Coordinates of C-alpha atoms (C1' of nucleotides) in Angstrom, one line a residue:
Chain A
M1 CA -7.9 188.0 33.5
K2 CA -6.1 189.2 36.6
N3 CA -2.5 189.8 37.2
R4 CA -1.7 186.2 36.9
K5 CA 1.8 185.1 37.0
H6 CA 3.3 182.1 35.1
S7 CA 3.8 179.0 37.2
R8 CA 5.3 175.7 36.3
K9 CA 3.2 173.7 38.6
R10 CA -0.1 175.3 37.4
E11 CA 0.9 174.3 34.0
A12 CA 1.6 170.8 35.2
I13 CA -1.7 170.5 36.9
L14 CA -3.7 171.5 33.7
G15 CA -1.5 169.3 31.7
A16 CA -2.1 166.2 33.9
L17 CA -5.8 166.7 33.6
R18 CA -5.6 167.1 29.9
S19 CA -3.4 164.1 29.6
T20 CA -6.2 161.6 30.8
K21 CA -9.8 160.8 30.0
T22 CA -10.6 159.4 33.4
H23 CA -12.0 162.6 34.9
P24 CA -9.8 162.4 37.9
S25 CA -10.0 164.0 41.4
A26 CA -7.6 166.5 42.9
E27 CA -6.1 163.7 44.8
W28 CA -5.4 161.6 41.8
I29 CA -3.7 164.7 40.0
Y30 CA -1.7 165.3 43.2
A31 CA -0.5 161.6 43.2
Q32 CA 0.5 161.8 39.5
L33 CA 2.6 164.9 39.9
K34 CA 4.1 164.4 43.3
P35 CA 7.1 162.3 41.9
L36 CA 7.8 164.9 39.4
Y37 CA 7.4 167.8 41.7
P38 CA 8.2 166.5 45.3
D39 CA 7.4 169.6 46.9
L40 CA 4.1 169.9 45.3
S41 CA 1.3 170.5 47.8
L42 CA -2.3 169.2 47.6
G43 CA -3.7 172.5 48.4
T44 CA -2.0 173.8 45.2
V45 CA -3.7 171.4 43.2
Y46 CA -7.2 172.3 44.6
R47 CA -6.6 176.0 44.3
N48 CA -5.6 175.8 40.7
L49 CA -8.5 173.5 39.8
S50 CA -10.8 176.1 41.3
L51 CA -9.1 178.9 39.3
F52 CA -9.4 176.8 36.1
R53 CA -13.0 176.2 36.7
E54 CA -13.6 179.8 37.5
E55 CA -12.0 180.7 34.1
G56 CA -14.0 178.0 32.3
R57 CA -10.8 176.3 31.2
I58 CA -12.1 173.1 32.9
I59 CA -15.4 171.7 34.2
S60 CA -16.4 169.9 37.2
V61 CA -18.2 166.5 36.3
G62 CA -19.8 166.3 39.9
T63 CA -18.9 164.3 43.0
V64 CA -18.3 160.6 42.9
N65 CA -17.8 159.0 46.3
G66 CA -17.3 162.2 48.0
Q67 CA -14.6 163.4 45.7
E68 CA -15.2 166.1 43.0
R69 CA -14.0 165.1 39.5
F70 CA -12.8 167.2 36.8
D71 CA -12.6 167.2 32.9
A72 CA -10.3 169.4 30.7
D73 CA -12.9 168.8 27.8
T74 CA -15.2 171.7 28.1
S75 CA -17.3 170.9 25.1
P76 CA -20.8 169.8 25.9
H77 CA -20.9 166.1 26.1
A78 CA -22.5 163.6 28.5
H79 CA -20.9 161.4 31.1
F80 CA -21.4 158.0 32.4
V81 CA -20.6 157.0 36.1
C82 CA -20.1 153.6 37.4
D83 CA -21.8 153.6 40.8
R84 CA -19.8 150.4 41.7
C85 CA -16.1 151.3 40.9
G86 CA -16.5 155.1 40.4
A87 CA -15.2 155.3 36.9
V88 CA -16.3 158.2 34.9
I89 CA -16.5 157.7 31.2
D90 CA -17.2 160.1 28.3
M91 CA -20.3 159.2 26.5
D92 CA -19.9 159.5 22.8
V93 CA -23.6 158.9 22.3
E94 CA -25.0 161.7 20.1
F95 CA -27.7 163.2 22.1
A96 CA -30.4 164.3 19.7
F97 CA -30.6 167.5 21.4
D98 CA -28.9 170.4 23.2
P99 CA -30.1 170.5 26.7
C100 CA -29.3 174.1 26.9
K101 CA -31.5 174.9 24.0
A102 CA -34.2 172.5 25.2
A103 CA -34.2 174.3 28.4
S104 CA -34.2 177.7 27.0
A105 CA -38.0 177.8 27.7
F106 CA -37.2 177.6 31.3
S107 CA -38.6 180.6 32.9
E108 CA -37.3 180.6 36.4
G109 CA -33.7 181.8 35.7
S110 CA -31.0 182.1 33.1
I111 CA -29.0 178.8 32.1
D112 CA -25.3 178.8 31.6
Y113 CA -24.7 175.1 31.0
C114 CA -26.2 171.8 31.4
E115 CA -24.8 168.3 32.5
V116 CA -26.1 165.1 31.5
V117 CA -25.0 162.2 33.6
C118 CA -26.0 158.5 33.4
H119 CA -25.4 156.2 36.2
G120 CA -25.1 152.3 36.0
R121 CA -22.3 149.7 35.9
C122 CA -19.3 149.6 33.7
H123 CA -18.2 146.7 31.7
K124 CA -15.6 145.7 34.1
C125 CA -18.1 145.6 37.1
I126 CA -20.9 143.7 35.3
E127 CA -19.0 140.6 34.7
Chain B
M1 CA -38.1 144.3 51.7
K2 CA -36.0 143.7 54.6
N3 CA -36.8 142.8 58.2
R4 CA -37.4 146.5 58.7
K5 CA -39.3 147.7 61.6
H6 CA -41.5 150.6 61.8
S7 CA -40.2 153.9 63.0
R8 CA -41.8 157.1 63.6
K9 CA -38.7 159.1 62.9
R10 CA -38.0 157.3 59.7
E11 CA -41.5 158.2 58.5
A12 CA -41.1 161.6 59.5
I13 CA -37.9 162.0 57.5
L14 CA -39.5 160.7 54.3
G15 CA -42.4 162.9 55.0
A16 CA -40.3 166.1 55.5
L17 CA -38.7 165.3 52.1
R18 CA -42.1 164.7 50.5
S19 CA -43.6 167.8 51.8
T20 CA -41.0 170.1 50.0
K21 CA -40.0 170.9 46.4
T22 CA -36.8 172.5 47.6
H23 CA -34.5 169.4 47.2
P24 CA -33.2 169.8 50.7
S25 CA -30.0 168.6 52.2
A26 CA -29.8 166.2 55.3
E27 CA -29.1 169.2 57.5
W28 CA -32.2 171.0 56.3
I29 CA -34.4 168.0 57.1
Y30 CA -32.7 167.7 60.5
A31 CA -33.4 171.3 61.2
Q32 CA -37.1 170.9 60.2
L33 CA -37.8 167.9 62.3
K34 CA -35.6 168.7 65.3
P35 CA -38.5 170.9 67.0
L36 CA -41.0 168.1 66.5
Y37 CA -38.6 165.4 67.5
P38 CA -36.2 166.9 70.2
D39 CA -34.2 163.8 70.5
L40 CA -33.5 163.4 66.6
S41 CA -30.0 162.9 65.7
L42 CA -28.4 164.1 62.5
G43 CA -26.8 160.8 61.9
T44 CA -30.4 159.2 61.9
V45 CA -31.2 161.5 59.0
Y46 CA -28.2 160.7 57.1
R47 CA -28.7 157.0 57.7
N48 CA -32.3 157.0 56.6
L49 CA -31.7 159.1 53.6
S50 CA -29.2 156.5 52.5
L51 CA -31.7 153.7 53.1
F52 CA -34.3 155.4 51.1
R53 CA -32.0 156.0 48.2
E54 CA -30.9 152.3 48.3
E55 CA -34.5 151.3 48.2
G56 CA -35.1 153.6 45.3
R57 CA -37.6 155.6 47.2
I58 CA -35.9 158.8 46.9
I59 CA -33.1 160.1 44.7
S60 CA -29.9 162.2 45.0
V61 CA -29.9 165.4 42.9
G62 CA -26.2 165.7 43.4
T63 CA -24.2 167.9 45.6
V64 CA -24.5 171.6 45.8
N65 CA -22.0 173.6 47.8
G66 CA -20.6 170.5 49.3
Q67 CA -24.0 169.2 50.6
E68 CA -25.9 166.4 49.0
R69 CA -29.4 167.3 48.1
F70 CA -32.3 164.8 47.8
D71 CA -35.8 164.5 46.1
A72 CA -38.7 162.4 46.9
D73 CA -39.9 162.7 43.3
T74 CA -38.4 159.7 41.6
S75 CA -39.9 160.2 38.2
P76 CA -37.3 161.2 35.6
H77 CA -37.1 165.1 35.5
A78 CA -34.6 167.6 35.1
H79 CA -33.2 170.1 37.6
F80 CA -31.9 173.6 37.6
V81 CA -29.3 174.7 40.1
C82 CA -28.6 178.2 41.0
D83 CA -24.9 178.5 41.2
R84 CA -25.1 181.8 43.2
C85 CA -27.7 180.9 46.0
G86 CA -27.7 177.0 45.6
A87 CA -31.4 176.8 45.0
V88 CA -32.6 173.6 43.1
I89 CA -35.6 173.9 41.2
D90 CA -37.5 171.3 39.2
M91 CA -37.6 172.0 35.4
D92 CA -41.0 171.4 34.0
V93 CA -39.5 171.7 30.6
E94 CA -40.6 168.9 28.6
F95 CA -37.4 167.3 27.3
A96 CA -38.0 166.1 23.9
F97 CA -36.2 162.9 24.8
D98 CA -35.6 160.3 27.4
P99 CA -31.8 160.4 28.2
C100 CA -32.0 156.7 29.3
K101 CA -33.2 155.6 26.0
A102 CA -30.9 157.9 24.0
A103 CA -28.1 156.4 25.9
S104 CA -29.2 152.7 25.2
A105 CA -26.6 152.9 22.6
F106 CA -23.9 153.3 25.0
S107 CA -21.7 150.1 24.8
E108 CA -19.5 150.6 27.8
G109 CA -21.9 149.5 30.6
S110 CA -25.5 149.3 31.6
I111 CA -27.4 152.3 32.5
D112 CA -29.8 152.5 35.4
Y113 CA -30.8 156.1 35.4
C114 CA -29.8 159.5 34.1
E115 CA -29.7 162.9 35.4
V116 CA -30.1 166.3 33.6
V117 CA -28.8 169.2 35.7
C118 CA -28.8 172.8 34.2
H119 CA -26.8 175.5 35.9
G120 CA -27.2 179.1 35.9
R121 CA -28.9 182.0 38.0
C122 CA -32.3 181.9 39.4
H123 CA -34.6 184.9 39.1
K124 CA -33.8 186.3 42.6
C125 CA -30.2 186.3 42.0
I126 CA -30.4 188.0 38.5
E127 CA -31.9 191.2 39.6
Chain C
dA1 C1' -49.4 142.4 80.2
dA2 C1' -44.7 140.6 80.4
dC3 C1' -40.8 139.1 77.7
dA4 C1' -37.1 138.2 74.7
dA5 C1' -35.0 139.2 70.3
dT6 C1' -33.5 142.6 67.4
dA7 C1' -34.0 147.0 64.7
dA8 C1' -33.4 151.9 65.4
dT9 C1' -31.7 155.6 67.8
dA10 C1' -28.6 159.3 70.2
dA11 C1' -24.4 161.1 71.1
dG12 C1' -20.2 161.9 69.9
dA13 C1' -15.8 160.3 68.0
dA14 C1' -13.4 159.5 63.9
dT15 C1' -12.8 160.1 59.0
dT16 C1' -12.2 162.7 54.9
dA17 C1' -12.3 166.2 51.5
dT18 C1' -11.5 170.8 51.1
dT19 C1' -10.3 175.5 52.4
dA20 C1' -7.7 179.0 55.1
dC21 C1' -3.5 180.9 57.1
dT22 C1' 1.4 182.1 57.2
dG23 C1' 5.9 182.6 56.1
dT24 C1' 8.9 181.7 52.0
dT25 C1' 10.0 181.4 47.1
dA26 C1' 9.4 182.6 42.2
dT27 C1' 8.0 185.7 38.7
dT28 C1' 7.3 189.9 36.5
dA29 C1' 7.7 195.0 36.0
dT30 C1' 10.4 198.9 36.8
Chain D
dA1 C1' 19.1 195.1 40.2
dT2 C1' 15.3 195.5 42.9
dA3 C1' 10.6 196.3 44.4
dA4 C1' 6.0 194.5 44.2
dT5 C1' 3.3 190.7 44.5
dA6 C1' 1.6 186.3 42.9
dA7 C1' 2.3 181.5 43.8
dC8 C1' 3.7 178.2 46.9
dA9 C1' 4.6 174.6 50.9
dG10 C1' 3.3 173.1 55.0
dT11 C1' 0.3 173.1 58.4
dA12 C1' -3.9 174.1 60.6
dA13 C1' -8.7 174.7 60.5
dT14 C1' -13.3 173.6 58.8
dA15 C1' -17.2 171.0 57.5
dA16 C1' -19.9 167.2 55.8
dT17 C1' -20.4 162.6 56.4
dT18 C1' -19.8 158.1 58.5
dC19 C1' -18.8 154.9 62.2
dT20 C1' -19.1 153.1 67.1
dT21 C1' -21.2 152.1 71.1
dA22 C1' -24.6 152.0 74.7
dT23 C1' -29.3 152.8 75.0
dT24 C1' -34.2 152.8 73.6
dA25 C1' -38.2 151.3 70.7
dT26 C1' -40.8 148.1 68.2
dT27 C1' -42.5 143.6 67.1
dG28 C1' -44.1 139.0 67.7
dT29 C1' -44.8 135.5 71.3
dT30 C1' -46.4 133.9 75.5

DNA sequence: AACAATAATAAGAATTATTACTGTTATTAT
DNA sequence: ATAATAACAGTAATAATTCTTATTATTGTT
């Protein structure tokens, strides 16, 4: 969009997010990449994640335990959050509706996108 | 439930949340009550909101601009968030489904509750 | 009413996630 | 090549929330 220059680290950040389905935090991505890019700065991770989100290349899944979680899969799909361990899991459940369409009757504003987040306990935490 | 003593301030905090449909933050509730209870502490608001949530008497609507937002209406209903001004509005839209039921097929954990949040721009911000 | 037991609170320090700033480096265009 | 500027590291700053401790309020019991 803007005069954006190429950057190896930026690529790596997006790549790291795309390589996982764990919906990680900025901190997690930083920890993953730090060994590969020893002079990587946490601020760079935050800044680039913000850029990606502004561009619509990634989405925010919301905040879990005070940390924002991201997803490189921008297709509409629901998420499950384990309120005990903080895991965020994609829900392959087929929702029999599209929240955005269902909400088109909403008269108090214009809707860009919708999130569906279910909370509970994951398998590992139930046992 | 517990050995919980009665407290005027705790009542006031819940009352303040119940008195509005703006889904306020802890800070907002604090600002509302401070004139009435000059020795009210922000920490008290946070602590009691946490208690209410643990008891299921209120719900968290999520984080908007870094601040958690609360709702005293615990019945399942969707929310709209204006990404420009941060307003949180109840959606009276009748969802033609119950996310919790729709998600009962989810096999990776047990679901306690679901949230549906739509993002966009409110009327005031569109003009 | 006085009293002990203990829950609730105020105040502020501490923690933690995120953002802003500054000087340097890397990338692109000329 | 070199000039223009985006991107960066490193650090400082900010802001929301939680934690700690001494004090106060509430409740049940004399």
